[in-house]
mmCIF file of C-alpha atoms in Angstrom:
data_model
loop_
_atom_site.group_PDB
_atom_site.id
_atom_site.type_symbol
_atom_site.label_atom_id
_atom_site.label_comp_id
_atom_site.label_asym_id
_atom_site.label_seq_id
_atom_site.Cartn_x
_atom_site.Cartn_y
_atom_site.Cartn_z
ATOM 1 C CA MET A 18 167.795 262.340 281.269
ATOM 2 C CA PRO A 19 164.728 264.333 280.127
ATOM 3 C CA VAL A 20 161.384 263.243 281.469
ATOM 4 C CA SER A 21 158.999 261.945 278.816
ATOM 5 C CA SER A 22 155.663 263.717 278.552
ATOM 6 C CA GLY A 23 154.013 260.495 277.446
ATOM 7 C CA THR A 24 153.365 261.785 273.936
ATOM 8 C CA VAL A 25 155.346 261.152 270.795
ATOM 9 C CA ALA A 26 156.160 264.124 268.595
ATOM 10 C CA PRO A 27 155.005 263.652 264.996
ATOM 11 C CA SER A 28 157.688 262.794 262.469
ATOM 12 C CA LEU A 29 158.743 265.364 259.882
ATOM 13 C CA ALA A 30 156.794 263.425 257.265
ATOM 14 C CA GLU A 31 153.710 263.483 259.493
ATOM 15 C CA GLN A 32 154.099 267.212 260.091
ATOM 16 C CA ALA A 33 154.400 267.813 256.342
ATOM 17 C CA TYR A 34 151.383 265.598 255.705
ATOM 18 C CA ARG A 35 149.202 267.428 258.239
ATOM 19 C CA THR A 36 150.143 270.872 256.948
ATOM 20 C CA LEU A 37 149.658 269.948 253.298
ATOM 21 C CA THR A 38 146.370 268.188 254.057
ATOM 22 C CA ASP A 39 145.037 271.343 255.709
ATOM 23 C CA GLN A 40 146.150 273.498 252.775
ATOM 24 C CA LEU A 41 144.721 271.140 250.168
ATOM 25 C CA VAL A 42 141.409 270.500 251.930
ATOM 26 C CA THR A 43 140.732 274.184 252.619
ATOM 27 C CA LEU A 44 141.882 275.092 249.071
ATOM 28 C CA GLN A 45 144.734 277.293 250.258
ATOM 29 C CA ILE A 46 146.503 275.198 247.638
ATOM 30 C CA ALA A 47 144.147 275.665 244.708
ATOM 31 C CA PRO A 48 142.861 272.645 242.751
ATOM 32 C CA GLY A 49 145.136 271.914 239.813
ATOM 33 C CA SER A 50 148.136 273.722 241.304
ATOM 34 C CA PRO A 51 151.552 272.119 240.721
ATOM 35 C CA LEU A 52 153.347 270.848 243.801
ATOM 36 C CA ASN A 53 157.127 271.019 243.732
ATOM 37 C CA ASP A 54 158.724 268.974 246.493
ATOM 38 C CA GLU A 55 161.815 271.202 246.699
ATOM 39 C CA GLN A 56 159.721 274.363 247.053
ATOM 40 C CA LEU A 57 157.399 272.719 249.571
ATOM 41 C CA ALA A 58 160.388 271.524 251.601
ATOM 42 C CA ARG A 59 161.656 275.108 251.840
ATOM 43 C CA GLU A 60 158.233 276.458 252.806
ATOM 44 C CA LEU A 61 157.676 273.770 255.452
ATOM 45 C CA GLY A 62 161.216 273.853 256.799
ATOM 46 C CA VAL A 63 161.820 270.140 256.253
ATOM 47 C CA GLY A 64 163.796 267.996 253.827
ATOM 48 C CA ARG A 65 162.529 266.750 250.487
ATOM 49 C CA THR A 66 162.208 263.156 251.725
ATOM 50 C CA PRO A 67 159.489 263.931 254.311
ATOM 51 C CA VAL A 68 157.626 265.973 251.684
ATOM 52 C CA ARG A 69 157.791 263.118 249.191
ATOM 53 C CA GLU A 70 156.487 260.692 251.819
ATOM 54 C CA ALA A 71 153.631 263.088 252.589
ATOM 55 C CA LEU A 72 152.767 263.476 248.911
ATOM 56 C CA LYS A 73 152.574 259.698 248.494
ATOM 57 C CA ARG A 74 150.001 259.525 251.298
ATOM 58 C CA LEU A 75 148.066 262.424 249.830
ATOM 59 C CA GLU A 76 148.003 260.741 246.426
ATOM 60 C CA ALA A 77 146.500 257.606 247.986
ATOM 61 C CA GLU A 78 143.832 259.834 249.551
ATOM 62 C CA ARG A 79 143.006 261.493 246.200
ATOM 63 C CA LEU A 80 144.138 264.920 247.320
ATOM 64 C CA VAL A 81 147.029 265.054 244.855
ATOM 65 C CA VAL A 82 147.698 263.320 241.570
ATOM 66 C CA ALA A 83 151.086 262.487 240.049
ATOM 67 C CA TYR A 84 151.723 262.257 236.315
ATOM 68 C CA PRO A 85 154.879 260.684 234.833
ATOM 69 C CA ARG A 86 157.269 263.345 233.497
ATOM 70 C CA ARG A 87 154.788 266.111 234.379
ATOM 71 C CA GLY A 88 154.888 266.247 238.149
ATOM 72 C CA THR A 89 152.449 266.295 241.053
ATOM 73 C CA PHE A 90 149.349 268.484 241.201
ATOM 74 C CA ALA A 91 146.542 269.253 243.639
ATOM 75 C CA THR A 92 143.538 267.190 242.571
ATOM 76 C CA GLU A 93 140.851 269.088 240.689
ATOM 77 C CA VAL A 94 137.406 269.385 242.269
ATOM 78 C CA HIS A 95 134.706 268.180 239.882
ATOM 79 C CA LEU A 96 130.994 268.679 240.445
ATOM 80 C CA THR A 97 130.404 265.004 239.653
ATOM 81 C CA ASP A 98 132.374 264.255 242.834
ATOM 82 C CA LEU A 99 129.496 265.636 244.905
ATOM 83 C CA GLY A 100 127.134 262.778 244.098
ATOM 84 C CA HIS A 101 129.801 260.100 244.462
ATOM 85 C CA VAL A 102 131.106 261.394 247.795
ATOM 86 C CA SER A 103 127.616 261.992 249.192
ATOM 87 C CA GLU A 104 126.505 258.490 248.206
ATOM 88 C CA VAL A 105 129.230 256.999 250.377
ATOM 89 C CA ARG A 106 128.803 259.451 253.247
ATOM 90 C CA ARG A 107 125.031 258.887 253.437
ATOM 91 C CA GLN A 108 125.798 255.277 254.342
ATOM 92 C CA LEU A 109 128.892 255.654 256.501
ATOM 93 C CA GLU A 110 128.289 258.860 258.480
ATOM 94 C CA PRO A 111 125.161 257.484 260.250
ATOM 95 C CA LEU A 112 127.006 254.213 260.866
ATOM 96 C CA ALA A 113 129.883 256.108 262.477
ATOM 97 C CA ALA A 114 127.602 258.326 264.549
ATOM 98 C CA ALA A 115 125.697 255.331 265.922
ATOM 99 C CA ALA A 116 128.918 253.439 266.625
ATOM 100 C CA ALA A 117 130.368 256.455 268.445
ATOM 101 C CA ALA A 118 127.212 256.750 270.572
ATOM 102 C CA ARG A 119 127.556 253.114 271.608
ATOM 103 C CA ARG A 120 131.325 252.864 272.043
ATOM 104 C CA ALA A 121 132.679 256.293 272.984
ATOM 105 C CA THR A 122 134.824 256.225 276.096
ATOM 106 C CA ALA A 123 134.445 258.681 278.958
ATOM 107 C CA ALA A 124 137.412 260.612 277.531
ATOM 108 C CA ASP A 125 135.777 260.666 274.091
ATOM 109 C CA ARG A 126 132.534 262.016 275.523
ATOM 110 C CA GLU A 127 134.399 264.688 277.478
ATOM 111 C CA LEU A 128 136.175 265.780 274.286
ATOM 112 C CA LEU A 129 132.918 265.822 272.322
ATOM 113 C CA ALA A 130 131.226 267.873 275.056
ATOM 114 C CA GLY A 131 133.997 270.443 274.805
ATOM 115 C CA LEU A 132 133.611 270.543 271.034
ATOM 116 C CA ALA A 133 129.834 270.960 271.355
ATOM 117 C CA ASP A 134 130.405 274.026 273.532
ATOM 118 C CA LEU A 135 132.975 275.334 271.045
ATOM 119 C CA VAL A 136 130.581 274.816 268.138
ATOM 120 C CA ALA A 137 127.867 276.791 269.917
ATOM 121 C CA GLU A 138 130.303 279.588 270.675
ATOM 122 C CA ARG A 139 132.037 279.837 267.288
ATOM 123 C CA SER A 140 128.988 279.325 265.063
ATOM 124 C CA GLY A 141 127.128 282.077 266.914
ATOM 125 C CA ARG A 142 129.982 284.591 266.772
ATOM 126 C CA PRO A 143 129.945 286.898 263.712
ATOM 127 C CA SER A 144 133.712 287.424 263.883
ATOM 128 C CA THR A 145 134.445 283.734 263.240
ATOM 129 C CA THR A 146 135.937 283.441 259.763
ATOM 130 C CA PRO A 147 134.802 280.831 257.215
ATOM 131 C CA LEU A 148 138.236 279.182 257.398
ATOM 132 C CA GLU A 149 137.973 278.892 261.195
ATOM 133 C CA LEU A 150 134.535 277.330 260.828
ATOM 134 C CA MET A 151 135.761 274.817 258.267
ATOM 135 C CA ARG A 152 138.688 273.807 260.465
ATOM 136 C CA LEU A 153 136.316 273.375 263.399
ATOM 137 C CA ASP A 154 134.051 271.269 261.184
ATOM 138 C CA LEU A 155 136.987 269.022 260.271
ATOM 139 C CA ARG A 156 138.078 268.763 263.899
ATOM 140 C CA LEU A 157 134.729 267.635 265.234
ATOM 141 C CA HIS A 158 134.170 265.142 262.423
ATOM 142 C CA ARG A 159 137.517 263.551 263.241
ATOM 143 C CA ALA A 160 136.607 263.365 266.921
ATOM 144 C CA VAL A 161 133.394 261.513 266.053
ATOM 145 C CA TYR A 162 135.224 259.102 263.749
ATOM 146 C CA ALA A 163 137.858 258.390 266.403
ATOM 147 C CA ALA A 164 135.112 257.683 268.956
ATOM 148 C CA THR A 165 133.792 254.807 266.811
ATOM 149 C CA GLY A 166 136.698 252.647 267.958
ATOM 150 C CA ASN A 167 136.962 251.324 264.390
ATOM 151 C CA PRO A 168 140.215 252.466 262.724
ATOM 152 C CA TYR A 169 139.102 251.277 259.274
ATOM 153 C CA LEU A 170 135.855 253.208 259.424
ATOM 154 C CA GLU A 171 137.731 256.194 260.847
ATOM 155 C CA SER A 172 140.357 256.373 258.094
ATOM 156 C CA THR A 173 137.762 255.864 255.354
ATOM 157 C CA LEU A 174 135.553 258.657 256.639
ATOM 158 C CA VAL A 175 138.456 261.049 257.181
ATOM 159 C CA SER A 176 139.303 260.609 253.506
ATOM 160 C CA TYR A 177 135.739 261.225 252.325
ATOM 161 C CA ASP A 178 135.249 264.142 254.712
ATOM 162 C CA ASN A 179 138.367 265.758 253.245
ATOM 163 C CA LEU A 180 136.909 265.428 249.755
ATOM 164 C CA ALA A 181 133.530 266.785 250.868
ATOM 165 C CA THR A 182 135.184 269.757 252.578
ATOM 166 C CA ARG A 183 137.068 270.645 249.386
ATOM 167 C CA ILE A 184 133.738 270.814 247.551
ATOM 168 C CA TRP A 185 132.265 272.975 250.322
ATOM 169 C CA CYS A 186 135.273 275.331 250.262
ATOM 170 C CA LEU A 187 134.907 275.732 246.499
ATOM 171 C CA PHE A 188 131.543 277.415 247.087
ATOM 172 C CA LEU A 189 132.249 279.225 250.378
ATOM 173 C CA ASP A 190 131.605 282.679 248.954
ATOM 174 C CA ARG A 191 128.228 281.544 247.612
ATOM 175 C CA LEU A 192 127.005 279.631 250.677
ATOM 176 C CA PRO A 193 125.542 282.000 253.275
ATOM 177 C CA GLY A 194 124.644 279.292 255.814
ATOM 178 C CA LEU A 195 128.096 278.045 256.817
ATOM 179 C CA ALA A 196 127.699 278.956 260.488
ATOM 180 C CA GLY A 197 124.364 277.144 260.584
ATOM 181 C CA HIS A 198 125.867 274.111 258.852
ATOM 182 C CA VAL A 199 128.611 273.861 261.462
ATOM 183 C CA GLY A 200 126.178 274.683 264.275
ATOM 184 C CA GLU A 201 124.073 271.658 263.276
ATOM 185 C CA HIS A 202 126.728 269.455 264.820
ATOM 186 C CA SER A 203 125.624 270.388 268.332
ATOM 187 C CA GLY A 204 122.671 268.003 268.093
ATOM 188 C CA LEU A 205 124.834 265.231 266.685
ATOM 189 C CA LEU A 206 127.476 265.630 269.375
ATOM 190 C CA ARG A 207 124.901 265.714 272.180
ATOM 191 C CA ALA A 208 123.245 262.556 270.851
ATOM 192 C CA ILE A 209 126.592 260.739 270.876
ATOM 193 C CA ILE A 210 127.414 262.017 274.362
ATOM 194 C CA ASP A 211 123.998 260.791 275.569
ATOM 195 C CA GLY A 212 124.624 257.367 274.019
ATOM 196 C CA ASP A 213 121.561 257.695 271.752
ATOM 197 C CA ALA A 214 122.682 255.770 268.674
ATOM 198 C CA GLU A 215 119.393 256.140 266.785
ATOM 199 C CA ARG A 216 119.243 259.916 267.246
ATOM 200 C CA ALA A 217 122.940 260.267 266.391
ATOM 201 C CA ALA A 218 122.473 258.343 263.133
ATOM 202 C CA ALA A 219 119.453 260.477 262.209
ATOM 203 C CA CYS A 220 121.399 263.691 262.864
ATOM 204 C CA ALA A 221 124.273 262.446 260.702
ATOM 205 C CA THR A 222 121.908 261.554 257.853
ATOM 206 C CA ASP A 223 120.267 264.977 257.992
ATOM 207 C CA HIS A 224 123.665 266.661 258.021
ATOM 208 C CA VAL A 225 124.987 264.859 254.936
ATOM 209 C CA THR A 226 121.711 265.342 253.058
ATOM 210 C CA GLY A 227 121.695 269.030 253.950
ATOM 211 C CA PHE A 228 125.287 269.430 252.772
ATOM 212 C CA GLU A 229 124.497 268.024 249.339
ATOM 213 C CA ALA A 230 121.292 270.070 249.028
ATOM 214 C CA ALA A 231 123.090 273.293 249.949
ATOM 215 C CA ILE A 232 125.736 272.753 247.275
ATOM 216 C CA ARG A 233 123.209 271.822 244.591
ATOM 217 C CA ALA A 234 121.152 274.911 245.414
ATOM 218 C CA VAL A 235 123.967 277.196 244.208
ATOM 219 C CA LEU A 236 124.960 275.224 241.105
#
C-alpha cells in the first residue's frame, strides 16, 4: 500500500479552475474571448465535465459570463470597475492585514517571511518579467488573506484581488512602476510578521490607494 504524503491532490475540476483563473486574471485569455469547453478540455488535458465545473465557479467570481444560446466568454474589463473594486478593497484590505497581524500562526509568519525575502529579490531584479511580478503579487495577497483565519473574508478578498489584478494587467505596458508596486508589500508583510495590526492596516490602505492612483494616472 502506498504511503500517503499527507496532502490531497487537487481534483481535475480544481486543476482546471486554477489554470483558467491564472489565465483569466493575467489576461492570457483576453477579456471578451469566447470559452469553448471542448477546446479548453483538450488544452488542459481533462474532460469536459471538470472544465464545466470550473467555468461555473469562475462565473460566480465574475471572471466569465455565460449567455443563453451564445456561450461563455471572459468577462470584459471596464474602467468603471476600478472605482467599485477599490471602494471595497479600501475597507477590506486593511481589515485583513490587521486580522492577519493578530491571528497569523507561526507557520503563517514563516511563510510570509519567505515571501518578503522573495519580494525583495524579485522586485529588485531587472530580469523579472511583469507576468512573474503579477503572479508573485497574487501569491502574497493570498498568503495574507489565508493568515486572517477567516475563510469568508479570505474568499471575498481573493475574488476582488482577481478583479483588481485584471485591471492592472490591462495597463501593464503603460505602468512603469510595477516592480515598486510589488516591492511595497515588504512593509506590509513585515508588519504582519511583527504582529503590528495598526501598521499592517496602514500599509494595506496605502497600497490600495496607490494602486487606484497609478491606474487613474494613465487613463
